[in-house]
mmCIF file with all atom_site columns, C-alpha atoms in Angstrom:
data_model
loop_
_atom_site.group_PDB
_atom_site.id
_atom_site.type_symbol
_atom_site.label_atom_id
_atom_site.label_alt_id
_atom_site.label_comp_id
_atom_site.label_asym_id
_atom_site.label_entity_id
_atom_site.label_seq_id
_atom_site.pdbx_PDB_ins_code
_atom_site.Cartn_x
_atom_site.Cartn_y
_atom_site.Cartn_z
_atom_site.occupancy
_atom_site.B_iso_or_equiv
_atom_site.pdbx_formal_charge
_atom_site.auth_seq_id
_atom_site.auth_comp_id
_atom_site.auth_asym_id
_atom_site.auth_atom_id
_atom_site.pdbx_PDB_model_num
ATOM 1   C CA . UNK A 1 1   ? 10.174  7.760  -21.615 1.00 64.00 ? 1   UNK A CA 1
ATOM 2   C CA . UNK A 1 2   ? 6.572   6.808  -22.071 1.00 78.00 ? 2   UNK A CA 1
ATOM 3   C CA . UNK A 1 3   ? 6.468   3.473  -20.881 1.00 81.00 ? 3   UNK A CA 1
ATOM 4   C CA . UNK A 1 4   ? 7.745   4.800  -17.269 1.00 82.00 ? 4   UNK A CA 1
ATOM 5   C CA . UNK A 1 5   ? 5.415   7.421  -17.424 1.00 81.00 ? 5   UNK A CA 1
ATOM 6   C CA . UNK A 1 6   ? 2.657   5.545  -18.283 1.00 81.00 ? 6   UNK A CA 1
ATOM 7   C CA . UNK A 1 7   ? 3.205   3.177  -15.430 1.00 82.00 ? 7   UNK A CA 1
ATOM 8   C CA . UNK A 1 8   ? 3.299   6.021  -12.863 1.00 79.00 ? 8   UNK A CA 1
ATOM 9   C CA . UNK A 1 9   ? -0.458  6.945  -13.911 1.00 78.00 ? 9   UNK A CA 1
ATOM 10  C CA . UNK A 1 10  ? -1.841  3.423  -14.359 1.00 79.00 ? 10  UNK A CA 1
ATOM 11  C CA . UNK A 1 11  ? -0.273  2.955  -10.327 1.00 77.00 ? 11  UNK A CA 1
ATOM 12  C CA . UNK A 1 12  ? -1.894  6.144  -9.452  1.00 72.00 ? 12  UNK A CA 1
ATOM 13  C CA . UNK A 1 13  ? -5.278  5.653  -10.750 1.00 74.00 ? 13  UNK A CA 1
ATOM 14  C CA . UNK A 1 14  ? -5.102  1.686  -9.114  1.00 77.00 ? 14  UNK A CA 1
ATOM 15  C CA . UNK A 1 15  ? -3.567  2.580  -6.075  1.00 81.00 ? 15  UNK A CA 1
ATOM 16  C CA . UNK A 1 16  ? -5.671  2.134  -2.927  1.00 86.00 ? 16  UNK A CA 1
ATOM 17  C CA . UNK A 1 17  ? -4.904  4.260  -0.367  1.00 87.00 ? 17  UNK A CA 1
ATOM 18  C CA . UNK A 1 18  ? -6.207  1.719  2.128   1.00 87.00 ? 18  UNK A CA 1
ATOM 19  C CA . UNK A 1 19  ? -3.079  0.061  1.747   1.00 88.00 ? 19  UNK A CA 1
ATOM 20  C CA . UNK A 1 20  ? -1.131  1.636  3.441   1.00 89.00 ? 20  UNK A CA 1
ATOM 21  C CA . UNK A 1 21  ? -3.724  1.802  6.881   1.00 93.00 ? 21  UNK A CA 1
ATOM 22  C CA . UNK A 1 22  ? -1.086  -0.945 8.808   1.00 94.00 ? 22  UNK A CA 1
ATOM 23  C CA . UNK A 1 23  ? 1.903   1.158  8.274   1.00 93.00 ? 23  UNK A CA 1
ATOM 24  C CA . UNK A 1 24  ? -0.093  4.448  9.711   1.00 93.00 ? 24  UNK A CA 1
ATOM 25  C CA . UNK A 1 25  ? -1.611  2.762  12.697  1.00 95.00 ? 25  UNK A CA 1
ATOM 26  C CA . UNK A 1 26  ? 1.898   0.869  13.589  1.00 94.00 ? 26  UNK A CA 1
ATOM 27  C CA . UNK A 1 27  ? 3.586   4.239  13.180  1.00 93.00 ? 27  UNK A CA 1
ATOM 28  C CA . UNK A 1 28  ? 0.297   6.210  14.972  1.00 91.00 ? 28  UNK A CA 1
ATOM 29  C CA . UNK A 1 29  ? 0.422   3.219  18.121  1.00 91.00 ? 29  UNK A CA 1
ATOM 30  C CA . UNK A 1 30  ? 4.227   3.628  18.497  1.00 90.00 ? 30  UNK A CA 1
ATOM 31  C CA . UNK A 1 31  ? 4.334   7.401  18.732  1.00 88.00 ? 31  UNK A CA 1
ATOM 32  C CA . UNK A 1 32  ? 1.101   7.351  20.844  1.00 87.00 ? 32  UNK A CA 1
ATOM 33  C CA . UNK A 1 33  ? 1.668   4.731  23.580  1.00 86.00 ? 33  UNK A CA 1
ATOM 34  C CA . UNK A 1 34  ? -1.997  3.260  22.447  1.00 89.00 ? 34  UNK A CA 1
ATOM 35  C CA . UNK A 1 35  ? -3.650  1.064  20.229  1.00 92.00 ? 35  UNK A CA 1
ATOM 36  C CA . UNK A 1 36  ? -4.472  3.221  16.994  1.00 94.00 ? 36  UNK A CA 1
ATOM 37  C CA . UNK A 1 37  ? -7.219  1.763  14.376  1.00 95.00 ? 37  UNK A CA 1
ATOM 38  C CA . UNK A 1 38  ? -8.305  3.111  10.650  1.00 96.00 ? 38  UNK A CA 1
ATOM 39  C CA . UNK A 1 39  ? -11.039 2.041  8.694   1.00 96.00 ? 39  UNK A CA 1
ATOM 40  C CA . UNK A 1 40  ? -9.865  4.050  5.333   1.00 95.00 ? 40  UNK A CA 1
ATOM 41  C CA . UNK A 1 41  ? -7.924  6.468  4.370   1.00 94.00 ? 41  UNK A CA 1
ATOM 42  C CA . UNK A 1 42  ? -8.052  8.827  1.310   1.00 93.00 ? 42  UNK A CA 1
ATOM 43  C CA . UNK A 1 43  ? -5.709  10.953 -0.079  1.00 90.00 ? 43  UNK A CA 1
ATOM 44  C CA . UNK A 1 44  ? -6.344  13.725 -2.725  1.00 90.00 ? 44  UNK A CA 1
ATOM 45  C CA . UNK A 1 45  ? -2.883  15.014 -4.288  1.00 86.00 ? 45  UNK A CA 1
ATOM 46  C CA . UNK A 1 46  ? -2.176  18.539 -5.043  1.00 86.00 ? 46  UNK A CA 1
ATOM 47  C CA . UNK A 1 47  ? 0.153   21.108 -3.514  1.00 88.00 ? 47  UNK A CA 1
ATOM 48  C CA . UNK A 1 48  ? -1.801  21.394 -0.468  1.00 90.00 ? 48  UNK A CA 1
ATOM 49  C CA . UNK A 1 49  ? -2.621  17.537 0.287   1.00 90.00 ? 49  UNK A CA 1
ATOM 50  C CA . UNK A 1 50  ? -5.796  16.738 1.781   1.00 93.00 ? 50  UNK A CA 1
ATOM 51  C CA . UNK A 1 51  ? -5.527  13.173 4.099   1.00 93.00 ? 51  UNK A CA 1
ATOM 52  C CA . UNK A 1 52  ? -8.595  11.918 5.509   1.00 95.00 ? 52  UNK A CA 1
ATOM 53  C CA . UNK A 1 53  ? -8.905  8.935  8.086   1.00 95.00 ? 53  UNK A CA 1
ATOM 54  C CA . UNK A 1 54  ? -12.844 7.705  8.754   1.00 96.00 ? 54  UNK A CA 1
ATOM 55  C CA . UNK A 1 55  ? -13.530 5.090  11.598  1.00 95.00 ? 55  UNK A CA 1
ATOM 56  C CA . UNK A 1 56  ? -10.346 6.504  13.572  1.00 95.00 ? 56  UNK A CA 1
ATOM 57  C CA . UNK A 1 57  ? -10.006 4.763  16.879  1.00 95.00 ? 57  UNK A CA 1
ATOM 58  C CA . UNK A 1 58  ? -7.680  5.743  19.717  1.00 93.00 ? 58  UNK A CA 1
ATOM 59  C CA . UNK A 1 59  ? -7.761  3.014  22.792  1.00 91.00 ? 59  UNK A CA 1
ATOM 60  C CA . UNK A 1 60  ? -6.809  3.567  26.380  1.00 89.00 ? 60  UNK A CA 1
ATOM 61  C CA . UNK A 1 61  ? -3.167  3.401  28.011  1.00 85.00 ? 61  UNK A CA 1
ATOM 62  C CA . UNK A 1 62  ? -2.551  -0.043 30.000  1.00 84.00 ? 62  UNK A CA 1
ATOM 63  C CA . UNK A 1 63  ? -5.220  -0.535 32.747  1.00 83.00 ? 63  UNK A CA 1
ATOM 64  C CA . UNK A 1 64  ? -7.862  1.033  30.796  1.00 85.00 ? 64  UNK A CA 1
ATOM 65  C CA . UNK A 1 65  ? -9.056  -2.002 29.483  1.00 81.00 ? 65  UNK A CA 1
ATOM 66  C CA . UNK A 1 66  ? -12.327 -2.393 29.723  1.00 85.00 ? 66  UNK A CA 1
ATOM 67  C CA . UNK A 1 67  ? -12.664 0.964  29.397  1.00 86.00 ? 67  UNK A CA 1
ATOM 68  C CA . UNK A 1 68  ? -14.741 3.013  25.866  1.00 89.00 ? 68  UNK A CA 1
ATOM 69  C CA . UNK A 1 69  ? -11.737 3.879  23.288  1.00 90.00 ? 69  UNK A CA 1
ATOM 70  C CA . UNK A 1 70  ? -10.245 7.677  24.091  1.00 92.00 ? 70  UNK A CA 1
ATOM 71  C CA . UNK A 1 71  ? -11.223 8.691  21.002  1.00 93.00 ? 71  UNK A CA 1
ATOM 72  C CA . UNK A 1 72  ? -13.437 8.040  18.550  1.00 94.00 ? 72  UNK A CA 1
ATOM 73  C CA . UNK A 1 73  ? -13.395 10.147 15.307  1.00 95.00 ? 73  UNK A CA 1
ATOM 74  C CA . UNK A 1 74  ? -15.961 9.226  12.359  1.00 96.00 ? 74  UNK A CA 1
ATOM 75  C CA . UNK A 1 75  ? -13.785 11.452 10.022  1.00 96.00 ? 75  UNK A CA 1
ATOM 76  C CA . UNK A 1 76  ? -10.613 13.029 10.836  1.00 95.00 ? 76  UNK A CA 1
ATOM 77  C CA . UNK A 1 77  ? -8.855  15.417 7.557   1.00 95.00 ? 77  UNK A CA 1
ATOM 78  C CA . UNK A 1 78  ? -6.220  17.528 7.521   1.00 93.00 ? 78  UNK A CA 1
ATOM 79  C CA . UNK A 1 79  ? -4.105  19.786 4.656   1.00 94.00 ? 79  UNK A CA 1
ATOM 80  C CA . UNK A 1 80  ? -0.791  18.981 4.629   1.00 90.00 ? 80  UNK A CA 1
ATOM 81  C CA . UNK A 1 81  ? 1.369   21.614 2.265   1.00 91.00 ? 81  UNK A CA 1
ATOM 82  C CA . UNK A 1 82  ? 4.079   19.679 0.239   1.00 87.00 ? 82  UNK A CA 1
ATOM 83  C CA . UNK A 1 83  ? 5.387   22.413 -1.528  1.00 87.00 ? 83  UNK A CA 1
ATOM 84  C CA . UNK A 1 84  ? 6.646   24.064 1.314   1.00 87.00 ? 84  UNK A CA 1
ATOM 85  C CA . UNK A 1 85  ? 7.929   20.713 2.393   1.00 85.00 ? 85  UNK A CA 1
ATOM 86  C CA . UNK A 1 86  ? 8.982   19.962 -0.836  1.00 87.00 ? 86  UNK A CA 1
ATOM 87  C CA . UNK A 1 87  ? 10.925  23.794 -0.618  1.00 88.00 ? 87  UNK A CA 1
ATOM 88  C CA . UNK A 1 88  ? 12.309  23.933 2.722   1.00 89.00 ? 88  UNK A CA 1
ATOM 89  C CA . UNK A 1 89  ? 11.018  21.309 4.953   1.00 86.00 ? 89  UNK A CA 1
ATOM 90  C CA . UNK A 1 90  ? 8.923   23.052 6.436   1.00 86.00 ? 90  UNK A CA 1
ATOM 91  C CA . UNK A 1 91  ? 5.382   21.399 8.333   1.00 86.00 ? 91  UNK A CA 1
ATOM 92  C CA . UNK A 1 92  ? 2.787   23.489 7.645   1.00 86.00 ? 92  UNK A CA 1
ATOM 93  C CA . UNK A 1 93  ? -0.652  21.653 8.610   1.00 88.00 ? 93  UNK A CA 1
ATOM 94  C CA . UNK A 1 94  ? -3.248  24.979 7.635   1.00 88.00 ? 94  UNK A CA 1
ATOM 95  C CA . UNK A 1 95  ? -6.856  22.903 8.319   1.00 90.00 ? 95  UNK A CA 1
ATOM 96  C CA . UNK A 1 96  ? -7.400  20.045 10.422  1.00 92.00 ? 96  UNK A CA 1
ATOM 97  C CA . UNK A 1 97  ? -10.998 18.840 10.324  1.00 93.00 ? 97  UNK A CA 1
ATOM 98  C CA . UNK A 1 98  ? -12.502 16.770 13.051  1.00 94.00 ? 98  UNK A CA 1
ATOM 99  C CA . UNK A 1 99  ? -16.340 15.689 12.659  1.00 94.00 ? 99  UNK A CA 1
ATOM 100 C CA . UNK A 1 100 ? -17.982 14.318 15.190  1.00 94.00 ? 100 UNK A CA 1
ATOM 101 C CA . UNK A 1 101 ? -15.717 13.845 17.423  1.00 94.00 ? 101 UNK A CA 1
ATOM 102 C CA . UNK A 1 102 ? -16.123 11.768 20.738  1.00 93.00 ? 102 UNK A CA 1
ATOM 103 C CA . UNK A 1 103 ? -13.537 11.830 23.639  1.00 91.00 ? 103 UNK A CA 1
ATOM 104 C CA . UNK A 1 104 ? -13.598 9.574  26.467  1.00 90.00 ? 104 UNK A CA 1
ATOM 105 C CA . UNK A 1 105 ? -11.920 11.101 29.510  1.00 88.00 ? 105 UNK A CA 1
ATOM 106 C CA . UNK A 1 106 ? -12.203 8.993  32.723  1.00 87.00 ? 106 UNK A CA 1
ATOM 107 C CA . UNK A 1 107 ? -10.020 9.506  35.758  1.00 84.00 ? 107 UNK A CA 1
ATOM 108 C CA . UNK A 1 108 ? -9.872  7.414  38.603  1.00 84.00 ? 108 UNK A CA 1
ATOM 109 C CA . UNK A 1 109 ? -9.358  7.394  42.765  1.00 85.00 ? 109 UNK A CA 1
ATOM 110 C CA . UNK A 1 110 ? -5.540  6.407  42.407  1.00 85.00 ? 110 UNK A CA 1
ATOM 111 C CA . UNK A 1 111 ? -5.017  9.909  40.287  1.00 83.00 ? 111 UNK A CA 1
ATOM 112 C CA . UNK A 1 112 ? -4.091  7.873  37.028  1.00 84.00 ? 112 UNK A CA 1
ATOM 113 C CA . UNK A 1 113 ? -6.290  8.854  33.673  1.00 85.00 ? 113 UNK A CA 1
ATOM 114 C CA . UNK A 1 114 ? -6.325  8.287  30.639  1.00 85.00 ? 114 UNK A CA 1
ATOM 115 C CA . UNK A 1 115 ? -5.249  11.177 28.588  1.00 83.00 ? 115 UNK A CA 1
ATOM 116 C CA . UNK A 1 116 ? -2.202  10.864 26.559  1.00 73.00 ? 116 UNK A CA 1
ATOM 117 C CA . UNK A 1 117 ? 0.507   13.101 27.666  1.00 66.00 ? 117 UNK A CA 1
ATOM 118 C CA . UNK A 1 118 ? 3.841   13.467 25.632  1.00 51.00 ? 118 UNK A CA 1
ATOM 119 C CA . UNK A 1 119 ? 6.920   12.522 27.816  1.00 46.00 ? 119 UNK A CA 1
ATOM 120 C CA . UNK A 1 120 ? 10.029  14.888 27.896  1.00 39.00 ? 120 UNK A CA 1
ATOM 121 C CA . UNK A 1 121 ? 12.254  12.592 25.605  1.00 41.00 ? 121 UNK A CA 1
ATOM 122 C CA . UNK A 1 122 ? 9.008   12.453 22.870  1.00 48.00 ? 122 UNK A CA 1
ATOM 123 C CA . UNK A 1 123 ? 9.015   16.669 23.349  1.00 48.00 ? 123 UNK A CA 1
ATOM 124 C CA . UNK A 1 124 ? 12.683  16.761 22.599  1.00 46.00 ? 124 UNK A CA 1
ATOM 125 C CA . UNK A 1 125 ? 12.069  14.891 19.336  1.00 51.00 ? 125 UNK A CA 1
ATOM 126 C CA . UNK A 1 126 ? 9.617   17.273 18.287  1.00 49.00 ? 126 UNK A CA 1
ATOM 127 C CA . UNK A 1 127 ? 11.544  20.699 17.116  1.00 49.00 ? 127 UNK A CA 1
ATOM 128 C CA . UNK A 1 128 ? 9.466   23.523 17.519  1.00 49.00 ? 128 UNK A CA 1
ATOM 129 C CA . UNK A 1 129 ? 9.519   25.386 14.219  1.00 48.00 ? 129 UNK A CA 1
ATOM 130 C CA . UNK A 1 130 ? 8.539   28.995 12.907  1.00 45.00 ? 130 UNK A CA 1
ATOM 131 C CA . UNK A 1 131 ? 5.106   28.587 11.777  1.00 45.00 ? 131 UNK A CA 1
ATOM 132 C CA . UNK A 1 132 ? 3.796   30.537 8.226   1.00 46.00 ? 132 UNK A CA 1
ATOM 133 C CA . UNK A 1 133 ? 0.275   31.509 7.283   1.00 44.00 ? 133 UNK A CA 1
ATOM 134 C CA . UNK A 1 134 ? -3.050  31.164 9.065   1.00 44.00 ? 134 UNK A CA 1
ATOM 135 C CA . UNK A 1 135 ? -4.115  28.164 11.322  1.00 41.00 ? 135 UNK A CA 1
ATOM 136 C CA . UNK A 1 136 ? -7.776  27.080 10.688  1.00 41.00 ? 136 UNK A CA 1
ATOM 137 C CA . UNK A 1 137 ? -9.112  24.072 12.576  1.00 40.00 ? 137 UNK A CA 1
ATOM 138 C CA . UNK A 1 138 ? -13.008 23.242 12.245  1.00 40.00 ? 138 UNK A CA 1
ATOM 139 C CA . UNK A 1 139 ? -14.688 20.310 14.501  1.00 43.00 ? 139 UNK A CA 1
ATOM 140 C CA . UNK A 1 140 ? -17.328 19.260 13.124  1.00 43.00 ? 140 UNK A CA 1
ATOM 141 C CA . UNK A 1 141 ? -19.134 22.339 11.759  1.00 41.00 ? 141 UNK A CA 1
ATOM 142 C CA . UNK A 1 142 ? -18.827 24.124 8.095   1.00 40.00 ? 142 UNK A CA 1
ATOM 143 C CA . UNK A 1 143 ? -17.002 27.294 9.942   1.00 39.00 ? 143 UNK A CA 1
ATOM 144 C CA . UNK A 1 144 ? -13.430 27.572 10.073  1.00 41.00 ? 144 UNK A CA 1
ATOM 145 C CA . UNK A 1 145 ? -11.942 29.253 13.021  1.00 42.00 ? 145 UNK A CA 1
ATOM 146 C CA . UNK A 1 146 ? -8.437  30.448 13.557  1.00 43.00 ? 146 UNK A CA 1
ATOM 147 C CA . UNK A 1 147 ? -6.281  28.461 16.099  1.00 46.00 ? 147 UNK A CA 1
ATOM 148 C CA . UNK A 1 148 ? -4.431  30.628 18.744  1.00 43.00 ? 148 UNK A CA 1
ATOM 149 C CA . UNK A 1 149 ? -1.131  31.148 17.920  1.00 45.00 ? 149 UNK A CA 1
ATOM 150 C CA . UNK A 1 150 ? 2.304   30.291 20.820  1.00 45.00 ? 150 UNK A CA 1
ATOM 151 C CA . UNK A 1 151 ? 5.037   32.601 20.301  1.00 46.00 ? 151 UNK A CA 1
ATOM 152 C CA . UNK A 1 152 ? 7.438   30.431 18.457  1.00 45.00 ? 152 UNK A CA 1
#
């Protein structure tokens, strides 16, 4: 029984998050439509996990080229809670963190732009669930503010 244990902590002190960075963007660009990029990623473990991307990059649709990426996010964080997951599968994302944040919106003559928009089939995918506790989201500033709630 030691030796396993002992193995789990000497992984979990050496892991590098970073690793995993080509499995989140391939999974990010799929579900997105666009080109996703991460320069790191850190995770701190606990029952409320904390996941932070820096240097996170979202690019244009097709013809949007040469165009600035959509977004460009210095540091992005959010709190994910895993022991209500863990309970009863439930999502509950209670701070998302955005710092710095810059958006690059362009339209053009033909009516086409190049904000993402989530098709009908992607919506469908997507269960809306009953949401628990408070909503915070901050961008960019030490102040927390609570998120408007949708009737669920």
């Amino acid at each position: 029984m030691g030796l396993p244990l002992l193995a789990i902590v000497v992984l979990v002190l050496l892991f590098r998050w970073d690793w995993l960075i080509p499995i989140v963007e391939a999974q990010a660009t799929a579900r997105l439509g666009r080109p996703v990029t991460i320069e790191h990623l850190h995770v701190k473990l606990g029952k409320v996990t904390s996941i932070t991307a820096e240097g996170l990059r979202i690019g244009n649709p097709d013809g949007f080229e040469d165009a600035p990426p959509f977004a460009a996010i210095p540091r992005a964080s959010l709190d994910f809670d895993v022991a209500g997951w863990l309970r009863d599968r439930s999502v509950a994302i209670p701070v998302v963190t955005l710092d710095q944040p810059v958006f690059e919106v362009i339209g053009r003559a033909d009516g086409k732009d190049n904000t993402p928009s989530i098709s009908a089939a992607r919506a469908r995918r997507w269960p809306r669930r009953r949401r628990r506790g408070r909503r915070l989201a901050r961008c960019g500033s030490p102040v927390a503010r609570p998120m408007s709630r949708s009737p669920s």
